[in-house]
Amino acid sequence: GVLMALLTSAGAALVIAYGEGTFVHRLLALPPMRWIGAISYSLYLWHWPIITFYRQYYGLDLEFAEEAGLILASILVAALSYYLIEQPALRRFRNARSGKTVVVGLLAIAAMVGTSLAIAANADKVRAVPPEAARIAAYVTYDDGPWREEQARTGRCFLVEVEQVYDEGLCARIMPGKRNIALIGDSHAAQYWLALSHRFPQDNILQATGAGCAILLGIKPLDRCAEINALVFGRLAQGVTLDGVILSGRWTRHQLPFLKGTIAFYRTRSIPVTVIGPVLEYEARFPIALAKSIEMGDPAYTDRLRRTKIVALDRLARQAATEAGAAYYSVINAECPMGRCATISPVDGAPLHFDYGHVTQSGAEYVLRNLTLR
């Protein structure tokens, strides 16, 4: 972002310094271009609020017609602001004493700040939030509590910092007399460990997970993933007898060839592999989006914020996994039976997701309800 800003600034400086008499000078001197320049400050002030509020309601991905409409709306509002606010203010204060101008400006700022603070302090009175919406919205802080300690076992079996040490004795301990099945991947794997342990209590679910770790053969691991990478492709795969492997992650198309190679690695060692597909993702923090849909009485609001490309990725991941000889479990099909996507877990009424895509514990229990392991 900084580099692009520097390039833009440098280009503008070059036009100002050397553009006189050139085609660019004549182009910028045209009345429409000069008019855009005149309203540019108002345009700068107004365009982002307009775009932000629109995207909050309709989602981040915009069609061409939407983009064009937002540009026109921004120009229209900027022009109104220029003629009705900016120009009258300039005419009124251009020749006024500087002291008066400063006082008026400070009073305007104080009024704006005071009004904002008053509204924030009395938000419930200004706009009452339904109790159910408030309950759902509270899950936006879920990852600071149950997620870290119980669901993902952060800092022990799920590493997020280079300084953290993987607890192999806790997370990768082989238990004789049980099926030992290793859950391997990133945070989109860690989110399932506790639910898997509940669903398959007769099995020992090992956990080898790290934030952002694509633990796949052929992909260079991040520093915090190196220890886990060495474990799953070394001692766990060759030094002990694993009865199964579960691969899960925030899959990308780029990773699918490496996923196939990783499945082949375990298959040649007679270790069955199950691949858990991508989870639904949203263009907002899901508890906030769901709370808004409840408040507005608009159940389709969360549908508009859903990232539709995930569905195509789910199909591609299934194809890659099955071609390589692995079992595949579609979380999207589990979350959206008959094409209707669930939002609240029937286990305890929690939202299925607590951020853009990670699932809550009861959400994990729900989406894995039909999973079977070889």
XYZ file of C-alpha atoms in Angstrom:
374
model
C 0.000 0.000 0.000
C 2.811 2.423 0.878
C 4.625 1.676 -2.390
C 1.509 2.340 -4.455
C 0.940 5.618 -2.598
C 4.536 6.655 -3.315
C 4.155 5.812 -7.004
C 0.937 7.823 -7.219
C 2.481 10.795 -5.424
C 5.587 10.675 -7.580
C 3.466 10.535 -10.736
C 1.460 13.575 -9.618
C 4.675 15.464 -8.833
C 6.084 14.694 -12.289
C 2.880 15.882 -13.974
C 2.991 19.146 -12.007
C 6.690 19.683 -12.679
C 6.946 18.679 -16.334
C 3.394 18.306 -17.664
C 2.810 21.844 -18.963
C 2.061 21.902 -22.684
C 1.682 18.126 -22.925
C -1.343 16.025 -23.821
C -1.807 15.210 -20.120
C -1.904 18.943 -19.326
C -4.556 19.558 -21.980
C -6.559 16.548 -20.768
C -6.517 17.678 -17.142
C -7.478 21.218 -18.209
C -10.823 20.028 -19.635
C -13.835 21.348 -17.666
C -15.058 17.875 -16.533
C -11.603 17.032 -15.193
C -11.305 20.369 -13.429
C -14.740 19.860 -11.894
C -13.678 16.450 -10.535
C -10.630 18.161 -9.080
C -12.806 20.798 -7.439
C -15.024 18.254 -5.674
C -12.134 15.853 -4.989
C -11.858 16.679 -1.287
C -15.562 16.111 -0.705
C -15.283 12.967 -2.823
C -12.387 11.806 -0.658
C -14.463 12.347 2.495
C -17.663 10.702 1.293
C -16.742 7.770 -0.926
C -15.484 5.409 1.759
C -18.482 5.667 4.147
C -20.815 5.059 1.220
C -18.874 1.999 0.042
C -18.391 0.643 3.568
C -22.054 0.806 4.581
C -23.123 -0.727 1.279
C -20.675 -3.610 1.644
C -21.707 -4.200 5.239
C -25.229 -4.890 4.048
C -24.640 -6.540 0.673
C -21.201 -8.146 1.123
C -17.655 -7.395 0.025
C -17.813 -8.921 -3.454
C -19.324 -6.341 -5.792
C -20.581 -6.745 -9.337
C -19.593 -4.227 -12.009
C -23.028 -2.573 -11.873
C -22.708 -2.163 -8.099
C -19.244 -0.637 -8.420
C -20.476 1.784 -11.063
C -23.483 2.720 -8.924
C -21.305 3.370 -5.878
C -18.967 5.586 -7.917
C -21.901 7.630 -9.220
C -23.445 7.861 -5.739
C -20.119 9.038 -4.304
C -19.766 11.708 -6.983
C -23.354 12.876 -6.437
C -22.987 13.165 -2.661
C -19.568 14.824 -3.064
C -21.045 17.414 -5.434
C -23.898 18.183 -3.017
C -21.396 18.490 -0.186
C -19.171 20.759 -2.280
C -21.956 23.166 -3.297
C -24.081 23.098 -0.124
C -21.410 22.832 2.594
C -17.848 23.351 1.413
C -18.379 26.430 -0.775
C -20.770 28.255 1.600
C -18.314 27.639 4.473
C -15.416 28.987 2.407
C -17.365 32.100 1.427
C -18.378 32.723 5.024
C -14.993 32.241 6.635
C -12.550 33.185 3.849
C -12.273 36.765 5.016
C -13.156 36.200 8.658
C -10.672 36.747 11.438
C -8.546 33.684 12.070
C -9.518 33.602 15.751
C -13.211 33.347 14.913
C -12.534 30.598 12.393
C -10.503 28.596 14.898
C -13.175 28.952 17.592
C -15.945 27.816 15.234
C -13.830 24.888 14.089
C -13.041 23.803 17.649
C -16.698 24.085 18.657
C -17.722 21.961 15.667
C -15.157 19.296 16.567
C -16.200 19.340 20.223
C -19.857 19.010 19.241
C -19.091 16.076 16.962
C -16.966 14.265 19.580
C -19.482 14.984 22.348
C -22.399 13.724 20.283
C -20.496 10.558 19.330
C -19.586 9.806 22.946
C -23.139 10.464 24.118
C -24.566 8.130 21.494
C -22.000 5.433 22.341
C -22.764 5.718 26.077
C -26.501 5.441 25.441
C -26.434 3.012 22.545
C -29.012 0.706 24.099
C -31.434 3.604 24.533
C -30.801 5.059 21.084
C -31.155 1.687 19.406
C -32.232 -1.217 21.576
C -30.694 -4.566 20.612
C -32.938 -7.635 20.889
C -31.676 -9.987 23.644
C -31.181 -12.855 21.187
C -29.096 -10.661 18.886
C -26.971 -9.522 21.842
C -26.460 -13.135 22.940
C -25.292 -14.169 19.484
C -23.042 -11.115 19.047
C -21.231 -11.955 22.308
C -19.661 -14.963 20.572
C -17.375 -12.604 18.664
C -14.935 -12.948 21.601
C -15.233 -16.752 21.668
C -11.646 -17.353 20.555
C -10.314 -15.616 23.672
C -11.848 -18.288 25.892
C -13.067 -21.817 25.097
C -11.321 -21.930 21.724
C -7.835 -21.390 23.143
C -8.028 -23.635 26.186
C -10.304 -26.514 25.242
C -11.251 -26.686 21.595
C -7.923 -25.990 19.852
C -5.510 -26.443 22.811
C -3.578 -23.373 21.717
C 0.088 -23.242 22.652
C 0.261 -26.965 23.306
C -1.169 -28.888 20.367
C -1.982 -25.893 18.176
C 0.977 -23.554 17.735
C 0.451 -19.912 16.806
C 3.874 -18.457 17.724
C 7.421 -19.552 16.939
C 8.264 -19.450 20.650
C 5.598 -22.012 21.542
C 6.747 -25.606 22.042
C 4.697 -28.498 20.753
C 3.781 -30.909 23.561
C 4.360 -34.209 21.817
C 3.722 -36.224 24.973
C 0.218 -34.749 25.263
C -0.724 -34.229 21.640
C 0.885 -37.172 19.814
C 0.937 -39.920 22.414
C 0.273 -43.398 21.021
C -2.198 -45.435 23.062
C -1.951 -49.227 22.716
C -5.296 -50.960 22.379
C -6.931 -48.012 20.592
C -7.030 -46.810 17.020
C -4.503 -43.985 16.841
C -5.672 -41.393 14.339
C -3.730 -38.191 13.705
C -5.514 -34.900 13.005
C -3.132 -32.797 10.908
C -3.413 -29.260 9.546
C -3.916 -25.611 10.424
C -6.502 -23.831 12.592
C -9.209 -25.320 10.383
C -8.044 -28.700 11.642
C -7.487 -27.666 15.271
C -11.110 -26.539 15.501
C -12.239 -30.171 15.172
C -10.014 -31.953 17.718
C -12.414 -31.880 20.673
C -15.443 -32.707 18.521
C -13.574 -35.664 16.997
C -12.625 -36.891 20.473
C -16.287 -36.747 21.485
C -17.535 -38.403 18.317
C -14.990 -41.245 18.430
C -14.349 -41.836 22.164
C -13.091 -45.342 21.463
C -10.226 -43.886 19.391
C -7.164 -41.841 20.315
C -7.228 -38.615 18.292
C -3.725 -37.172 18.044
C -3.384 -33.481 17.194
C -0.614 -31.932 15.100
C -1.752 -28.427 14.116
C -0.329 -24.958 13.654
C -1.740 -21.584 12.645
C -1.444 -21.127 8.896
C 0.396 -24.425 8.577
C -0.148 -26.172 5.254
C 1.307 -29.486 6.402
C 1.591 -30.996 2.953
C 4.486 -32.661 1.190
C 6.207 -30.252 -1.193
C 5.189 -27.073 0.638
C 7.937 -25.442 2.695
C 6.670 -25.123 6.265
C 6.545 -21.869 8.189
C 8.999 -21.660 11.090
C 6.334 -22.425 13.673
C 5.237 -25.420 11.587
C 8.665 -27.033 11.114
C 8.535 -29.210 14.237
C 5.034 -30.451 13.451
C 5.980 -31.020 9.816
C 8.944 -33.185 10.831
C 6.769 -35.123 13.263
C 3.936 -36.039 10.894
C 6.175 -37.015 7.989
C 8.825 -38.587 10.196
C 8.191 -40.331 13.495
C 4.405 -40.552 13.221
C 4.406 -41.867 9.681
C 7.400 -44.189 9.894
C 8.405 -44.824 13.511
C 4.992 -45.824 14.921
C 1.845 -47.476 13.679
C -0.874 -44.969 12.842
C -4.307 -46.376 12.165
C -5.482 -43.332 10.252
C -4.859 -39.717 9.303
C -7.320 -36.833 9.078
C -6.181 -33.939 6.887
C -8.006 -30.658 7.294
C -7.217 -27.056 6.478
C -8.229 -23.839 4.853
C -7.684 -25.389 1.467
C -6.750 -23.417 -1.652
C -6.654 -24.532 -5.264
C -2.880 -24.168 -5.212
C -2.634 -26.740 -2.415
C -4.686 -29.493 -4.053
C -1.816 -31.110 -6.028
C 0.222 -31.198 -2.802
C -2.779 -32.650 -0.993
C -2.839 -35.517 -3.485
C 0.876 -36.149 -2.971
C 0.442 -36.152 0.808
C -2.413 -38.651 0.583
C -0.218 -40.875 -1.589
C 2.564 -40.655 1.026
C 0.312 -42.109 3.717
C -1.425 -44.554 1.399
C 1.880 -46.171 0.420
C 2.378 -46.816 4.151
C -1.086 -48.420 4.381
C -2.435 -45.571 6.497
C -6.058 -44.681 5.627
C -6.662 -40.994 4.995
C -9.792 -38.900 5.503
C -9.881 -35.355 4.128
C -12.234 -32.835 5.727
C -13.311 -30.243 3.191
C -13.420 -26.469 3.576
C -15.836 -24.818 5.952
C -18.223 -22.064 4.906
C -16.733 -18.572 5.063
C -18.345 -15.169 5.395
C -17.312 -11.642 4.501
C -17.870 -10.499 8.083
C -17.532 -11.806 11.610
C -20.354 -14.296 11.656
C -21.801 -13.559 15.146
C -22.106 -9.877 14.253
C -23.659 -10.686 10.875
C -26.109 -13.138 12.431
C -27.007 -10.638 15.164
C -27.711 -8.023 12.486
C -29.928 -10.449 10.584
C -31.923 -11.079 13.784
C -32.155 -7.370 14.531
C -33.291 -6.541 10.997
C -35.629 -9.526 10.746
C -33.814 -10.500 7.547
C -32.693 -14.185 7.627
C -31.187 -13.820 4.139
C -28.656 -11.242 5.353
C -26.059 -13.892 6.268
C -26.655 -15.595 2.904
C -25.607 -12.411 1.110
C -22.346 -12.353 3.053
C -21.421 -15.962 2.294
C -18.396 -16.501 0.054
C -19.795 -18.512 -2.815
C -16.410 -19.585 -4.258
C -16.020 -22.032 -1.352
C -18.636 -24.321 -2.910
C -16.568 -24.763 -6.084
C -13.452 -25.356 -3.985
C -15.290 -28.067 -2.059
C -15.988 -29.914 -5.312
C -12.370 -29.626 -6.446
C -11.055 -30.795 -3.077
C -13.386 -33.799 -3.161
C -12.149 -34.703 -6.636
C -8.480 -34.394 -5.633
C -8.938 -36.429 -2.442
C -10.930 -39.262 -3.980
C -8.592 -39.519 -6.978
C -5.708 -39.996 -4.552
C -7.572 -42.713 -2.660
C -8.761 -40.826 0.422
C -12.217 -40.613 1.948
C -13.744 -37.147 1.738
C -16.128 -35.415 4.104
C -17.883 -32.253 2.935
C -18.458 -29.853 5.819
C -20.407 -27.603 3.461
C -22.893 -30.374 2.698
C -23.190 -31.062 6.416
C -23.749 -27.386 7.196
C -26.152 -26.822 4.321
C -28.370 -29.920 4.069
C -30.856 -29.670 1.224
C -29.214 -26.389 0.197
C -30.286 -24.489 3.333
C -27.366 -23.410 5.493
C -27.716 -23.662 9.258
C -26.648 -20.694 11.366
C -27.245 -21.819 14.972
C -26.170 -25.125 16.459
C -29.033 -27.272 17.797
C -26.600 -28.517 20.472
C -26.670 -25.355 22.597
C -27.958 -22.480 20.444
C -24.480 -21.091 19.710
C -23.726 -19.652 16.272
C -21.927 -22.181 14.110
C -19.043 -19.767 13.487
C -17.293 -17.253 15.723
C -15.367 -15.314 13.060
C -15.212 -15.381 9.257
C -15.278 -19.187 9.186
C -13.906 -21.057 12.212
C -16.575 -23.054 14.009
C -17.515 -22.954 17.669
C -17.309 -26.192 19.628
C -21.004 -26.946 19.244
C -20.667 -25.897 15.599
C -17.915 -28.482 15.173
C -20.088 -31.142 16.842
C -22.886 -30.265 14.428
C -20.928 -30.235 11.159
C -19.103 -33.492 11.998
C -22.272 -35.323 13.070
C -22.218 -37.630 10.025
C -18.461 -38.174 9.781
C -17.211 -41.763 9.714
C -13.595 -42.897 9.781
C -12.122 -45.831 7.937
